[in-house]
Coordinates of C-alpha atoms in Angstrom, one line a residue:
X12 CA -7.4 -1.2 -11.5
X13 CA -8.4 -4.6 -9.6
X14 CA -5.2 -5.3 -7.1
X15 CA -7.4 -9.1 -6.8
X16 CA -5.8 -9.7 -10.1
X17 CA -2.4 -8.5 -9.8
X18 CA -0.1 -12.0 -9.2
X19 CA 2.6 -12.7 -7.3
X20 CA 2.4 -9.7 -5.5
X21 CA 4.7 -10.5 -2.3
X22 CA 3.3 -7.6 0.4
X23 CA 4.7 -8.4 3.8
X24 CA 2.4 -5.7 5.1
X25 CA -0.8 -7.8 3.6
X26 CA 0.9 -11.3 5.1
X27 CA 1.6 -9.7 8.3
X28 CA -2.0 -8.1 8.6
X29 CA -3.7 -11.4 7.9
X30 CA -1.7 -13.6 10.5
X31 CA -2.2 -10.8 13.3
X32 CA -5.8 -10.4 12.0
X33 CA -8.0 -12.0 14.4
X34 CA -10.8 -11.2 12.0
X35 CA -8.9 -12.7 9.3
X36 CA -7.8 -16.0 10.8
X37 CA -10.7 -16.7 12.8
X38 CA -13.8 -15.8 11.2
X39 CA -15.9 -17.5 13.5
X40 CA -15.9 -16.0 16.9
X41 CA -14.9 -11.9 16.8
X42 CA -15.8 -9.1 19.5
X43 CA -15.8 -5.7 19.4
X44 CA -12.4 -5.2 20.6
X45 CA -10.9 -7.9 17.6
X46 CA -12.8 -6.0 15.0
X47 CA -10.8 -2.6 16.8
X48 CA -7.5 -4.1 16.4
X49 CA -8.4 -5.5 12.6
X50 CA -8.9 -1.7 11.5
X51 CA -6.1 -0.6 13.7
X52 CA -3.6 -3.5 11.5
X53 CA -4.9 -2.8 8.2
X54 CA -4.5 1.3 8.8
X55 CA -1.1 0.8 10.0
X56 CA -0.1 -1.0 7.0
X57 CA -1.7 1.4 5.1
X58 CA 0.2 4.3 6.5
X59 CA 3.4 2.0 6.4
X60 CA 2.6 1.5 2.6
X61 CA 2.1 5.1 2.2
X62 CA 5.3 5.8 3.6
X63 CA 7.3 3.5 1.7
X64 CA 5.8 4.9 -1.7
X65 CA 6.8 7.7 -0.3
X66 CA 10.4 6.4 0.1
X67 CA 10.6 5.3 -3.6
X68 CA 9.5 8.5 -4.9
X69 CA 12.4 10.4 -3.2
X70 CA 14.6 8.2 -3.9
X71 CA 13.6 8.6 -7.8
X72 CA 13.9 12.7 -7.3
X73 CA 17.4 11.8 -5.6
X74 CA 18.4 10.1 -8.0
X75 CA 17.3 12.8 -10.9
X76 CA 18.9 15.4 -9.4
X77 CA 22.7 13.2 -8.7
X78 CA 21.8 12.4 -13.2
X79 CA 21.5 16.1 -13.4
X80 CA 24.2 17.1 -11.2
X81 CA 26.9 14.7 -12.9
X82 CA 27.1 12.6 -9.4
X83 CA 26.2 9.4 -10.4
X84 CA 28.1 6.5 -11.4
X85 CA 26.0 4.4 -13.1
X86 CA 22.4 6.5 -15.2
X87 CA 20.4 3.3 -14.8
X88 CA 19.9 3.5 -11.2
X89 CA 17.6 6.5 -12.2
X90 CA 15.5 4.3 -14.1
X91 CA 15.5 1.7 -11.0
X92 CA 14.2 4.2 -9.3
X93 CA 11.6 5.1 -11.3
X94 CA 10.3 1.9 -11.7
X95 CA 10.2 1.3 -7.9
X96 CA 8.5 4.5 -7.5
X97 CA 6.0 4.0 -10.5
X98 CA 5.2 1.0 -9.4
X99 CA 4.7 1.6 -5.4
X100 CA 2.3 4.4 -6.6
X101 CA 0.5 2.2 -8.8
X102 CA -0.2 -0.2 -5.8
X103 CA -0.9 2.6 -3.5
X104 CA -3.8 4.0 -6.0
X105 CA -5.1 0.9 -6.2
X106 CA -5.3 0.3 -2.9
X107 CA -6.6 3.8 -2.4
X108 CA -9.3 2.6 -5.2
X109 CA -10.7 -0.3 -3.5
X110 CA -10.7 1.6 -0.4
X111 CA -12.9 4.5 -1.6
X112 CA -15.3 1.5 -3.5
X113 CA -15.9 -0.2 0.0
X114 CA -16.3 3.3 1.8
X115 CA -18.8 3.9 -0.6
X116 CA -20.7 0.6 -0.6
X117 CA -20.5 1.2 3.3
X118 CA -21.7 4.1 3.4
X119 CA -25.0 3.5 1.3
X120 CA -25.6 0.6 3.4
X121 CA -29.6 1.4 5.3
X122 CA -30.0 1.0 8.9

């Protein structure tokens, strides 16, 4: 899956990387330190992202187990929750994805 083509995608990890992103929003002049704090912005939103999948998918299984228990009050918060969840891990793999592409690109790169 191509996350370029996914629209009206609202990430305010992505818009938050790019405006702290020295790299990002000045490609012009960069040291070694800028290009530093560039991976250190993008792998904490990564983990942050992570994280929040995270969130969404125990919040499905919470929700599963209140359906199965009796405890809820209304069954379609279940199926909120999977859709959340389904589509944070969607994201997440095609973030994961693209990531493994560059690595890989990178990594054949000669020196």
């Amino acid at each position: 899956m191509d996350i370029t083509a996914l629209n009206n995608v609202n990430s305010s990890i992505i818009k938050e990387a790019v405006k702290t992103s020295p790299l990002l929003s000045n490609m012009g002049s960069r040291s070694v330190d800028a290009g530093n704090d560039v991976f250190e912005s993008f792998l904490n939103a990564a983990v942050e992202g992570i994280n929040t999948t995270n969130g969404y998918i125990s919040d499905a299984e919470n929700e599963e187990i209140k359906l199965a228990l009796g405890e809820t009050e209304n069954p379609h918060d279940l199926g909120i929750a999977l859709q959340k969840a389904s589509a944070a891990l969607t994201y997440t793999i095609a973030v994961r994805d693209k990531f493994m592409e560059a690595y890989k690109e990178i990594m054949q790169i000669q020196i």
